[in-house]
Amino acid sequence: MVYLIVKDIMRGEPFAMEDELATTLRAKMRELDLRSIPVVDDEGKLVGVIGRKDLLRVTSGKSMILVKGIASPPIVTCSPDSTIEEVAREMVEKDIAMVPVVKDNNFLLGFLTIEDVLRVVSERKPERGKISVSEVMSKEVEICSPEDSLTKVWTRMEETGFSGFPVLRDGKLVGIVTRKDIIERGSIRLELESEKGRFRNPPKVKRVMKHPVITLKQEDTIEKAKEIMLSKKIGRIPVVDNKGKLVGIVDREDILRAYLGMKRV
């Protein structure tokens, strides 16, 4: 088999400049539907990355903060000559969705997203697409209620590392709420500011959750799950039984791990 390398599929843009306003970048990320973006200095050298949760720091009292004030160091970088499979395995092991591509002196060449990698790996290993969702899904699912406050849910997302929760009312799946949903509507900033006395009615999950919910059955294949995730641009899908009861959840990392033949730790 001829191994694809990073420079064959990496994206060259977009990227953020460290001295641009974080509010400007937030608008750009919303418009382009970006989960994260690399940040460079005036010389084009990588200085960090911005993810959706970093944008939470941009409150009404910090509207003039610069990108470099909220950027985080990259967890992983790769070279343009790394193989796609090498990067894919590191993404799964480190639980990251974007890897900057750099050359000498940390000069940014581009980046890879988990969607790019999942698409390529699945195309090259189609036989593994027949694995059932039930074999790779997480059975212990973090859930929330439509009446939960967004601060409570956001805090649990930070504590657990999960970026989306199914929403249940009286045991019935009625929606799903993700970090993207909360940030895009500015609701978490309003909620945090409400705790400082600026707003009397903090928003609840039911205000931002998505419904009806896209779901999978246990017998569905990971190929089907992958196609839905890539076409709908979603990172996780609840799994239900024949009666519609929630029995698990599967995310992009689960699907990529299965295509790579990696075992869950």
Backbone as a ProteinNet text record, in pm:
[ID]
protein_1_A
[PRIMARY]
MVYLIVKDIMRGEPFAMEDELATTLRAKMRELDLRSIPVVDDEGKLVGVIGRKDLLRVTSGKSMILVKGIASPPIVTCSPDSTIEEVAREMVEKDIAMVPVVKDNNFLLGFLTIEDVLRVVSERKPERGKISVSEVMSKEVEICSPEDSLTKVWTRMEETGFSGFPVLRDGKLVGIVTRKDIIERGSIRLELESEKGRFRNPPKVKRVMKHPVITLKQEDTIEKAKEIMLSKKIGRIPVVDNKGKLVGIVDREDILRAYLGMKRV
[TERTIARY]
83.6	0	87.7	52	122.3	63	147.6	99.2	85.7	-30.2	-50.1	22.1	75.8	141.2	63.4	97.1	20.4	8.6	117.2	112.1	19	-22.5	-114.9	-256.7	-293.2	-432.4	-447.5	-337	-349.5	-415.5	-475.4	-536.7	-435.8	-428.9	-336.2	-392.9	-522.3	-588.3	-727.9	-796.6	-762	-671.5	-614.1	-540.3	-565	-527.6	-550.6	-417.5	-419	-302.1	-311.8	-200.1	-202.4	-249.2	-235	-271.5	-409.4	-488.9	-624.5	-716.8	-828.7	-923.7	-988.9	-1002.7	-1065.8	-1211.4	-1278	-1417.1	-1427.4	-1328.7	-1325.9	-1305.8	-1215.2	-1190.5	-1313	-1382.2	-1502.3	-1605	-1622	-1716.2	-1670.5	-1540.1	-1485.7	-1507.5	-1483.2	-1499.5	-1646	-1736.4	-1879.2	-1915.8	-1868.9	-1902.6	-1850.4	-1728.1	-1665.3	-1690.9	-1762.9	-1795.7	-1669.1	-1575.9	-1448.6	-1452.4	-1401.7	-1390.6	-1265.5	-1159.5	-1034.2	-954.8	-854.7	-778.4	-637.9	-534	-397.8	-376.9	-286.6	-256.1	-107.7	-78	61	98.9	231.7	280.9	306.8	367.6	390.9	484.9	565.7	659.4	601.7	477.1	413.9	446.9	503	537.4	419.5	400.6	290.7	314.4	214.7	225.3	119.4	21.4	-82	-200.5	-304.9	-429.2	-545.7	-654.9	-777.8	-886.9	-950.3	-1064.7	-1190.6	-1303.4	-1430.1	-1434.2	-1379.6	-1388.6	-1301.5	-1193.6	-1110.2	-1189.5	-1286.4	-1365.5	-1457.5	-1476.3	-1558.8	-1499.7	-1368.3	-1303.5	-1337.7	-1396.3	-1428.3	-1566.9	-1573	-1700	-1716.8	-1830.5	-1856.6	-1756.5	-1696.3	-1597.7	-1458.7	-1440.8	-1309.2	-1318.6	-1400.5	-1425.4	-1304.4	-1204.5	-1086.9	-967.8	-987.8	-878.6	-829.5	-698.9	-639.7	-634.5	-621.3	-616.1	-505.7	-389.1	-277.9	-307.7	-407.9	-444	-526.3	-580.2	-662.1	-614.4	-511.2	-461.6	-396.9	-406.7	-345.8	-231.7	-128.5	-20.9	-76.5	-28.1	-75.8	-32.6	-122.6	-89.1	4.5	-20.6	56.6	77.7	194.3	217.7	274	275.3	332.3	407	486.4	558.7	479.5	505.7	433.3	462.2	569.6	606.7	559.6	489.2	430.7	322.6	301.9	194.3	60.7	-44.2	-178.9	-212.8	-172.5	-205.5	-134.5	-12	59.8	-14.3	-55.9	-127.2	-263.4	-331.1	-462.3	-453.4	-353.2	-337	-308.7	-230.4	-201.1	-326	-408.5	-533.9	-622.3	-632.5	-715	-655.6	-524.5	-459.8	-464.8	-449.6	-447.5	-584.5	-683.3	-819.3	-820.8	-765.9	-762.5	-823.2	-878.8	-950.9	-879	-765.1	-689.6	-541.9	-458.1	-313.6	-246.4	-174	-99.9	16.3	43.2	154.8	264	383	491.4	617.8	707.2	839.8	943.2	1065.8	1173.3	1135.8	1179.4	1156	1008.3	929.5	787.6	704.8	749.5	674.8	551.4	434.4	309.8	290.1	265.5	235.5	86.9	18.2	-124	-170.9	-278.2	-329.3	-415.8	-437	-524.9	-637.2	-758.4	-870	-902.9	-973.3	-1011.3	-1106.6	-1185.5	-1274	-1192.3	-1085.5	-999	-939.7	-889.7	-822.2	-920.7	-1038.3	-1139.3	-1181.9	-1200.7	-1240.8	-1136.5	-1010	-902.3	-883.3	-877.7	-854.5	-967.7	-1091.4	-1205.4	-1206.9	-1163.6	-1158.6	-1053.9	-947.6	-839.4	-858	-956.1	-983.1	-1133.7	-1194.4	-1340.8	-1395.8	-1314.5	-1362.8	-1399.8	-1339.5	-1368.3	-1497.3	-1551.1	-1674.6	-1795	-1781.9	-1893.1	-1907.4	-1812.2	-1821.6	-1948.1	-2018.1	-2142.7	-2115	-2206.1	-2195	-2189.9	-2263	-2267.2	-2130.6	-2039.5	-1906.3	-1813.3	-1845.1	-1751.9	-1811	-1942.2	-2006	-1970.8	-1988.5	-1976.4	-2113.4	-2118.2	-2245.8	-2278.8	-2177.3	-2199.5	-2206	-2325.8	-2349.1	-2376.9	-2305.6	-2334.1	-2457.7	-2558.1	-2682.7	-2714.2	-2813.2	-2860.4	-3010	-3067.6	-3211	-3232.9	-3347.9	-3378.4	-3379.3	-3401.2	-3411.1	-3277.7	-3172.2	-3040.5	-2988.3	-2916.1	-2854.6	-2735	-2705.7	-2594.6	-2460	-2450.9	-2326.6	-2299	-2402.2	-2387	-2341.7	-2404.7	-2369.6	-2229.6	-2197.7	-2064.7	-1956.4	-1979.7	-1883.1	-1862.4	-1970	-1958.7	-1885.8	-1904.7	-1830.2	-1680.2	-1645.2	-1504.7	-1449.2	-1528.4	-1483	-1467.8	-1559.4	-1559.9	-1481	-1460.6	-1393.5	-1487.2	-1615.7	-1714.3	-1769.4	-1787.6	-1833.5	-1978.9	-2052.4	-2193.6	-2267.1	-2386.7	-2468.5	-2607	-2655.9	-2796.8	-2883.5	-2999.9	-3091.8	-3212.1	-3238.3	-3349.7	-3452.1	-3579.2	-3689.5	-3771.6	-3781.2	-3855.1	-3806.2	-3675.1	-3616.3	-3623.6	-3684.4	-3700.1	-3601.4	-3537.4	-3442.7	-3518.2	-3492.2	-3565.7	-3474.6	-3343.7	-3253.1	-3108.4	-3019.4	-2876.5	-2819.1	-2728.9	-2665.7	-2514.8	-2448.3	-2304.7	-2237.4	-2106.7	-2029.6	-2052	-2061	-2084.3	-2216.5	-2322.7	-2454.7	-2449.5	-2379.9	-2374.9	-2296.2	-2180.6	-2094.9	-2155.6	-2210.9	-2260.1	-2366.7	-2449.5	-2556.7	-2516.8	-2391.4	-2344.3	-2406.9	-2477.7	-2554.7	-2467.1	-2353.3	-2270.5	-2209.8	-2179.7	-2127.9	-2236.3	-2360.5	-2471.5	-2490.9	-2476.8	-2495.3	-2388.6	-2264.3	-2156.4	-2173.1	-2214.6	-2233.9	-2355.2	-2452.9	-2569.2	-2528.3	-2423	-2376.4	-2311	-2276.3	-2219.1	-2328.4	-2452.7	-2562.2	-2611.2	-2561	-2600.5	-2731.8	-2763.3	-2885.7	-2958.7	-3089	-3166	-3217.2	-3229.4	-3284.6	-3182.4	-3091.6	-2990	-3053.9	-3001	-3060.2	-3042.3	-3133.4	-3130.1	-3101.5	-3076.6	-3042	-3148.2	-3275.8	-3383.4	-3377.7	-3308.1	-3297.4	-3204.6	-3103.8	-3003.2	-2995.5	-3061.4	-3046.8	-3104.2	-3048.6	-3097.4	-3201	-3308.2	-3409.7	-3488.1	-3540.8	-3525.1	-3380	-3349.1	-3211.6	-3182.8	-3068.3	-3018.9	-2967.7	-3014.8	-2974.8	-2929.1	-2866.8	-2826.7	-2884.8	-2900.5	-2938.1	-2811.1	-2819.2	-2702.1	-2646.2	-2734.4	-2690.6	-2638	-2650.1	-2595.9	-2443.8	-2385.8	-2241.6	-2168.9	-2039.3	-1960.9	-1946.3	-1961.9	-1960.6	-2078.4	-2195.5	-2313	-2291.1	-2237	-2210.4	-2114.8	-2009.2	-1910.5	-1973.8	-2055.9	-2118.8	-2208.7	-2282.8	-2370.1	-2286.3	-2182	-2098	-2034.1	-1982.3	-1914.9	-2013.3	-2126.8	-2223.2	-2297.3	-2325.1	-2399.2	-2308	-2177.6	-2078.5	-2110.1	-2130.6	-2155.2	-2050	-2022.6	-1914.1	-1955	-2085.5	-2129.7	-2276.3	-2315.4	-2452.5	-2502.3	-2616.2	-2673.8	-2718.3	-2709.6	-2750.9	-2872.6	-2977.7	-3101.4	-3138	-3221.4	-3270.8	-3397.3	-3462.2	-3579.2	-3699.2	-3693.6	-3801.4	-3765.6	-3650	-3608.2	-3539.5	-3507	-3440.5	-3290.6	-3234.7	-3091.3	-3010.3	-2917.5	-2834.5	-2684.8	-2649	-2507.7	-2488.1	-2362.4	-2328.7	-2197.3	-2183.5	-2062	-2012.4	-1880.1	-1825.1	-1720.7	-1665.4	-1569.7	-1447.4	-1401.3	-1284	-1311.2	-1432.3	-1469.6	-1463.4	-1516.7	-1520.6	-1379.4	-1300.4	-1162.4	-1081.6	-1098.7	-1028.8	-1060.6	-1186.8	-1227.4	-1165	-1162.7	-1101.9	-952.1	-888.8	-744.6	-714.2	-818	-796.2	-740.6	-761.3	-713.2	-818.3	-772.4	-864.1	-885.4	-1007.4	-1037.2	-956.9	-893.9	-813.5	-903.9
-119.7	0	125.7	224.2	351.4	439.6	484.5	563	710.5	765.4	908.6	984.2	1099.5	1181.7	1312.8	1382.6	1499.6	1604.8	1634	1740.3	1708.2	1581.3	1544.1	1595.2	1614.7	1650.5	1769.8	1824.5	1931.6	2056.1	2135.1	2262.4	2374.9	2469.7	2579.9	2697.4	2706.9	2816.3	2770.3	2843.3	2973.6	2959.7	3071.1	3079.7	3217.7	3235.6	3362.5	3430.5	3564.4	3642.1	3673	3666.1	3680.7	3818.9	3921.1	4056.3	4100.9	4008.8	4047.9	4034.8	4104.3	4100.1	3962.6	3916.1	3786.2	3788	3901.6	3910.1	3893.7	3945.9	3929.8	3782.7	3717.7	3575.7	3492.3	3528.3	3453.7	3456.2	3573	3584.6	3500.7	3500	3421.5	3271.8	3226.8	3084.7	3042.7	3130.9	3101.1	3091	3187.6	3192	3068.9	3026.4	2914	2781	2783.6	2663.1	2587.8	2659.1	2600.8	2563.3	2444	2403.7	2461.6	2474.8	2530	2586.2	2668.9	2735.5	2765.7	2749.2	2783.8	2933.9	2976.8	3118.8	3140.3	3244.4	3271.6	3416	3439.9	3575.9	3641.9	3759.3	3833.9	3761.9	3668.3	3594.4	3462.3	3435.4	3311	3192.6	3217	3107.4	3075.9	2948.1	2903.1	2948	3013.4	3055.9	2990.7	2926.4	2861.4	2819.8	2775.4	2740.2	2798.1	2823.6	2871.2	2768.4	2723.8	2634.8	2705.6	2640.9	2704.3	2742	2655.8	2686.9	2806.5	2831.7	2948.9	3077.7	3074.2	3193.8	3232.2	3141.1	3172	3288	3306.7	3413.2	3551.9	3557.1	3686	3728.8	3791.7	3841.2	3988.2	4044.9	4184.2	4279	4236.1	4321.1	4307.7	4213.8	4191.2	4191.2	4278.4	4277.4	4319.8	4383.5	4429	4336	4220	4126.2	4073	4055.1	4004.8	3853.3	3795.9	3650	3589.7	3655.4	3598.3	3591.8	3668	3666.1	3546.2	3472.5	3355.3	3227.1	3236.3	3117.6	3019.3	2890.5	2785.1	2720.6	2669.5	2600	2476.5	2442.4	2321.7	2196.8	2100.8	1974.8	1892.5	1895.2	1816.3	1898.6	1883.8	1934.3	1819.7	1836.1	1732.2	1797.2	1717.4	1765.5	1730.8	1797.5	1766	1626.4	1564.7	1431.3	1319	1353.6	1250.5	1175.8	1048.6	975.3	1010.9	999.3	1028.3	935.8	809.9	715.6	751.6	798.7	841.2	954.4	1052.3	1166.9	1123.7	1035.8	987.7	919.4	836	766.2	864.4	967	1066.2	1146.4	1175.8	1246.3	1166.8	1037.2	952.2	942.7	920.5	903.9	1030.2	1147.2	1274	1342.2	1283.5	1337.8	1481.5	1501.7	1634.1	1628.5	1741.1	1743.8	1821.7	1886.2	1961.6	1957.2	1933.3	1929.4	2027.6	2128	2218.7	2146.4	2185.3	2128.6	2235.2	2201.6	2299.7	2245	2337	2298.1	2362.9	2374	2427	2561	2580.1	2704.7	2728.9	2621	2629.4	2713.8	2724.3	2799	2718.9	2782.5	2711.9	2691.6	2565.8	2532.6	2509.2	2465.4	2433.8	2354.3	2279.6	2198.5	2085.5	1987.2	1874.2	1872.2	1840.4	1822.6	1674.5	1639.7	1500	1455	1548.6	1514	1475.1	1552.4	1521.2	1381.1	1354.5	1227.7	1111.7	1129.5	1023.3	988.1	1087.9	1064.1	979.5	1013.6	943.5	801.7	789.3	657.7	561.1	608.5	520.4	477.9	565.9	531.2	424.1	423.4	329.2	198.4	194.8	72.9	45.8	33.5	20.9	-104.7	-209.9	-335.4	-319.3	-221.6	-201.4	-122	-67.9	8.3	-75.7	-209	-298.7	-323.4	-275.7	-290.9	-221.1	-284	-224.3	-116	-20.2	89	36.5	-71	-124.8	-169.9	-202.4	-249.3	-135.7	-14	96.2	208.1	206.9	317	316.2	431.7	443.1	415	322.8	287.1	373.1	431.3	521.7	663.2	716.8	843.2	955.7	1065.9	1186.3	1253.3	1276.9	1336.7	1462.6	1537	1654.5	1669.8	1765.5	1793.5	1925.6	1941.3	2070.2	2186.3	2156.9	2261.6	2292.6	2218.5	2245.7	2380.8	2448.6	2576	2547.3	2642.3	2623.3	2625.8	2699	2697.6	2558.6	2494.4	2359.7	2262.7	2270.4	2179.9	2209.9	2338.3	2375.5	2324.7	2340.2	2293.9	2143.3	2070	1924.2	1887.4	1964.9	1940.4	1957.4	2061.3	2085.6	1974.4	1927.8	1824.7	1688.1	1656	1523.5	1516.7	1631.6	1631.6	1605.1	1582.3	1559.8	1694	1707.2	1836.5	1833.1	1729.8	1723.9	1625	1662.3	1576.2	1555.2	1430.7	1409.5	1472.6	1523.1	1586.8	1495.2	1456.6	1366.6	1435.4	1410.5	1453.7	1330.7	1299.3	1180.2	1054.5	1044.7	927.1	922.7	1024.1	1026.9	1125.5	1082.2	1166.8	1277.7	1402.2	1515	1615.3	1597.3	1691.5	1654.7	1737.6	1724.1	1864.7	1885.8	2016.2	1998	2083.8	2074.5	2205.9	2198.1	2318.8	2422.8	2376.3	2466.9	2541	2469.3	2531.9	2642.9	2614.3	2710.6	2834.8	2814.6	2928.6	3011.2	2944.4	3016.8	3120	3087.9	3180.3	3276.8	3266.1	3356.1	3329.1	3217.1	3192.7	3170.2	3107.3	3080.2	3209.2	3304.9	3433.2	3507.1	3501.3	3564.2	3499	3366.7	3293.1	3331.7	3336.9	3373.1	3515.4	3604.2	3741.9	3755.1	3666.2	3669.5	3637.9	3555	3521.6	3642.5	3743.2	3866.2	3972.7	3933.6	4025.5	4101.2	4070.2	4147.3	4097	3968.9	3913.2	3833.7	3852.8	3787	3650.3	3626.4	3499.5	3424.4	3351.6	3278	3173.5	3156.7	3063.5	2917.7	2834.9	2691.7	2613.4	2484.6	2396.2	2399.8	2403.2	2398	2514.7	2621	2737.8	2712.3	2627.5	2610.6	2469.6	2371.8	2233.3	2214.7	2116.8	2082.2	1969.6	1983.5	1878.3	1894.9	1790.9	1651	1604.9	1493.6	1446	1342.9	1356.9	1252.9	1138.4	1015.9	900.7	785.3	687.6	562.8	447	333.1	208.8	129.3	37.8	-39.9	-122.9	-166.7	-252.3	-173.7	-41.4	39.1	25.1	48.1	32.9	164.4	151.6	273.3	350.6	282	351.3	449.2	403.6	490.1	606.4	577.5	682.3	786.6	739.6	830.8	921.2	864.1	942.3	1051.5	1017.8	1117.2	1228.3	1189.7	1288.9	1385.6	1332.7	1417.4	1504.5	1448.2	1524.9	1629	1596.7	1688.8	1777.5	1749.4	1824	1818.3	1696.8	1677.4	1582.4	1598.2	1522.2	1399.8	1387	1271.8	1243.9	1116.6	1076.5	982.3	1012.3	919.4	789.5	680	548.9	502.8	459.8	419	275.7	213.1	79.7	91.2	-20.7	-20.9	53	80.5	155.8	303.6	341	480.6	517.5	417.9	443.1	463.1	561.7	589.4	475.8	419.7	309.4	336.4	448.7	478.8	604.1	634.8	748.1	715.6	764.1	738.9	871.2	893.2	1018.1	989.8	1096.6	1082.3	1002.9	1024.5	952.5	802.3	763.6	622.4	560	632.9	582	572.6	676.2	675.1	565.5	548.7	442.6	305.5	282.9	154.2	131.1	234.6	221.8	194.6	247.3	227.4	94.4	28.2	-99.2	-81.2	36.7	63.9	23.4	-24.8	-61.8	55.5	64.4	168.4	142.6	246	232.3	232.3
0	0	0	-82.6	-83.9	25.7	116.3	228.5	190.1	217.5	196.9	307.5	273.3	373.8	390.7	496	537.4	427.3	357.1	257	140.7	127.7	21.2	47.2	173.8	204	297.9	348.5	448.2	388.6	476.4	438.4	461.3	370.2	385	462.6	468.8	539.8	578.8	666.6	723.9	846.1	886.8	1011.2	1070.4	1194.9	1263	1291.6	1290.7	1330	1479.9	1546.9	1692.1	1738.5	1652.8	1693.4	1645.1	1589.1	1551.3	1671.7	1666.6	1777	1787.3	1909.8	1930.7	1885.9	1897.8	1853.3	1702	1628.5	1483	1447	1518.4	1493.1	1526.5	1633.8	1671.6	1559.6	1498.6	1387	1268.3	1242.7	1131.5	1154.1	1277	1307.3	1296.5	1334.9	1319.6	1171.7	1093.9	952.1	877.7	911	842	911.7	1024.4	1101.7	1141.4	1203.2	1244.9	1392.5	1423.6	1563	1627.1	1548.8	1599	1481.6	1514	1408.9	1461.7	1378	1422.2	1424.1	1511.2	1526.9	1495.6	1415.1	1377	1411	1416.2	1435.8	1300.4	1300.9	1177.3	1081.2	1133.1	1049.9	1000.4	1036.4	993.6	1080.8	1198	1288.9	1380.6	1405.7	1491	1635	1693.5	1832.7	1921.1	1859.7	1938.9	1854.3	1921.2	1854.7	1934.9	1865.2	1928.9	1903.4	2011.1	1999.4	2045.6	2026.9	2064.8	2212.6	2297.2	2439.9	2476.9	2400.9	2427.3	2408.3	2315.1	2285.3	2399.9	2494.8	2611.3	2691.1	2681.6	2758.2	2704.3	2584	2523.1	2569.6	2684.3	2739	2702.1	2737	2702.4	2766.1	2877.3	2943	2884.5	2790.6	2731.5	2578.8	2525	2381.1	2298.7	2361.9	2288.6	2305.7	2365.1	2385.3	2250.4	2239.4	2116.1	2116.9	1998.3	1983.1	2068.9	2073	2149	2298.8	2342.4	2483	2524.6	2427.9	2461.5	2393.6	2309.6	2239	2336.8	2305.7	2385.4	2306.9	2374.6	2303.7	2233	2113.6	2045.8	2121.1	2132.9	2199.7	2112.7	1982.5	1887.7	1761.3	1698.5	1563.3	1481	1350.1	1264.8	1149	1079.4	962.1	836.9	726.7	602.6	549.2	599.2	551.9	644.4	751.9	838.2	760.8	792.8	725.5	789.8	711.1	761.6	877.5	868	974.6	1104.2	1095.8	1216	1286.1	1208.3	1265.4	1318.7	1246.5	1290	1425.8	1444.3	1572.3	1685.8	1656.2	1759.2	1793.6	1694.3	1720.8	1815.9	1792	1877.4	2017.8	2025.9	2155.4	2239.6	2175.4	2247.9	2251.8	2181.8	2178.6	2128.5	2008.3	1947.3	1808.3	1763.9	1637.1	1527.4	1561.7	1461.5	1495.6	1393.2	1413.5	1317.3	1368.8	1281.5	1213.6	1090	1013.5	1005.8	1053.3	1058.8	994.3	957.3	910.3	1001.6	956	1039	1101.3	1226.4	1300.4	1329	1326.4	1362.3	1265	1141.7	1039.9	1000.7	1005.7	977.2	827.2	789.5	650.1	627.3	729.7	716.5	837.2	820.7	931.6	878.3	963.4	934	1036.3	991.8	1084.6	1094.2	1200	1217.1	1106.3	1051.6	940.2	816.2	788.5	674.7	689.7	809.7	836.9	832.6	891.4	892.5	751.2	667.4	528.5	455.3	470.3	400.1	453.8	586.4	646.1	612.1	615.6	585.6	439.3	350.8	208	179.7	260.5	238.3	314.2	403.5	479.8	482	362.6	355.3	421.3	429.3	487.6	634.9	701.8	843	864	756.4	766.2	803.5	796.4	829.3	979.1	1058.2	1203.3	1252.3	1346.6	1395.7	1499.6	1505.6	1600.7	1743.9	1771.1	1907.3	1956.7	1864.5	1902	1941.8	1902.8	1927.6	2012.8	2034.9	2106.4	2254.4	2319.6	2464.8	2524.9	2620.6	2680.9	2803.1	2863.7	2976.1	2919.9	2914.8	2846	2945.4	2929	3007.7	2948	3029.3	2982	3061	3013.7	3087.5	3064.9	3135.6	3126.4	3052.8	2988	2923.6	3021.8	3150.7	3251.9	3318.5	3285	3343.8	3297.4	3383.9	3344	3254	3166.1	3073.8	3145	3254.3	3331.4	3385.6	3438.5	3492.8	3383.9	3267.2	3158.1	3106.2	3091.1	3043.4	3138.5	3268.5	3367.8	3357.2	3336.1	3321.6	3193.8	3087.6	2964.4	2988.1	3064.3	3095.7	3184	3278.4	3372.2	3305.4	3215.9	3154.4	3024.1	2959.4	2830	2714.3	2743.5	2637.3	2590	2459.4	2406.1	2360.9	2397.7	2364.4	2453.3	2499.4	2584.2	2522.7	2518	2486.3	2595.9	2556.6	2651	2670.6	2795.4	2825.7	2915	2883.7	2969.4	3002.9	3132.9	3179	3106.3	3086.3	3024.8	2873.8	2812.3	2666.3	2603.9	2494.4	2423.4	2350.9	2389.9	2331.6	2261.5	2271.5	2206.7	2230.6	2179.6	2207.3	2214.2	2307.5	2323.2	2315.4	2238.6	2219.8	2258.6	2273.6	2301.6	2191.8	2068.1	1955.9	1972.1	2008.4	2024.9	2129.6	2239.1	2349	2310.4	2248.2	2213.5	2101.1	1999.6	1882.4	1916.9	2014.5	2050.2	2161.1	2205.9	2309.6	2444.9	2457	2578.7	2700.2	2682.6	2799.8	2852	2764.2	2811.2	2889.6	2838.8	2911.6	3047.7	3050	3174.6	3275.6	3231.6	3323	3373.7	3284.4	3325.9	3417.8	3403.3	3490.9	3634.3	3648.5	3782.7	3849	3768.9	3822.4	3840.8	3817.8	3841.5	3720.6	3601.6	3483.6	3423	3446.2	3389.2	3496.7	3503.8	3608.9	3568.9	3440.8	3395	3311	3374.1	3299.5	3208.3	3086.2	2991.1	3031.2	2982.6	3011.4	2883.6	2901.9	2790.6	2681.6	2718.4	2619.4	2521.9	2559.3	2471.9	2353	2370.8	2265.3	2207.6	2270	2224.1	2083.3	2012.3	1878.9	1889	1813.7	1807.4	1677.9	1617.9	1658.1	1644.9	1707.6	1716.5	1607.5	1542.3	1451.3	1537.7	1512	1592.7	1504.4	1567.9	1504.1	1582.3	1514.8	1582	1611.2	1704.7	1744.3	1629.6	1539.4	1428.9	1309.3	1311.2	1202.3	1197	1079.8	1063.1	1091.3	1117.7	1138.8	1007.4	893.7	765.2	758.3	801.6	803.3	899.6	1017.1	1115.1	1059	992.9	935.3	830.6	743	637.1	694.2	799.4	862	925.1	997.8	1064.8	965.9	855.5	758.2	679.8	644	564.1	646.9	773.5	860.4	945.5	939.3	1018.2	1167	1216.3	1358.3	1415.5	1544.7	1604.8	1681.5	1711.8	1789.8	1760.3	1774.4	1744.4	1853.5	1917.1	2014.3	1946.4	2020.6	1970.6	2050.5	1980.2	2046.4	2008.5	2093.1	2060	1975.9	1949.4	1861.5	1920.2	2050.3	2114.2	2130.4	2077.5	2086.8	2216.7	2298.3	2426.2	2403.8	2469.3	2456.9	2518.1	2440	2489.1	2474.9	2409.7	2392.4	2309.1	2283.6	2197.8	2127.8	2005	1927.5	1872.3	1877.3	1824.6	1716.8	1660.6	1550.1	1591.9	1715.3	1762.6	1770.4	1813.4	1817.9	1678.5	1580.4	1442.7	1385.4	1404.5	1353.9	1421	1551.1	1623.8	1564.6	1529.2	1472.9	1335.8	1252.4	1120.3	1129.8	1235.2	1253.9	1321.9	1372.4	1441.1	1580.4	1639.2	1773.5	1876.6	1991.7	2098.1	2192.3	2244.5	2343.2	2470.4	2521.9	2643.9	2766.1
[MASK]
+++++++++++++++++++++++++++++++++++++++++++++++++++++++++++++++++++++++++++++++++++++++++++++++++++++++++++++++++++++++++++++++++++++++++++++++++++++++++++++++++++++++++++++++++++++++++++++++++++++++++++++++++++++++++++++++++++++++++++++++++++++++++++++++++++++++++

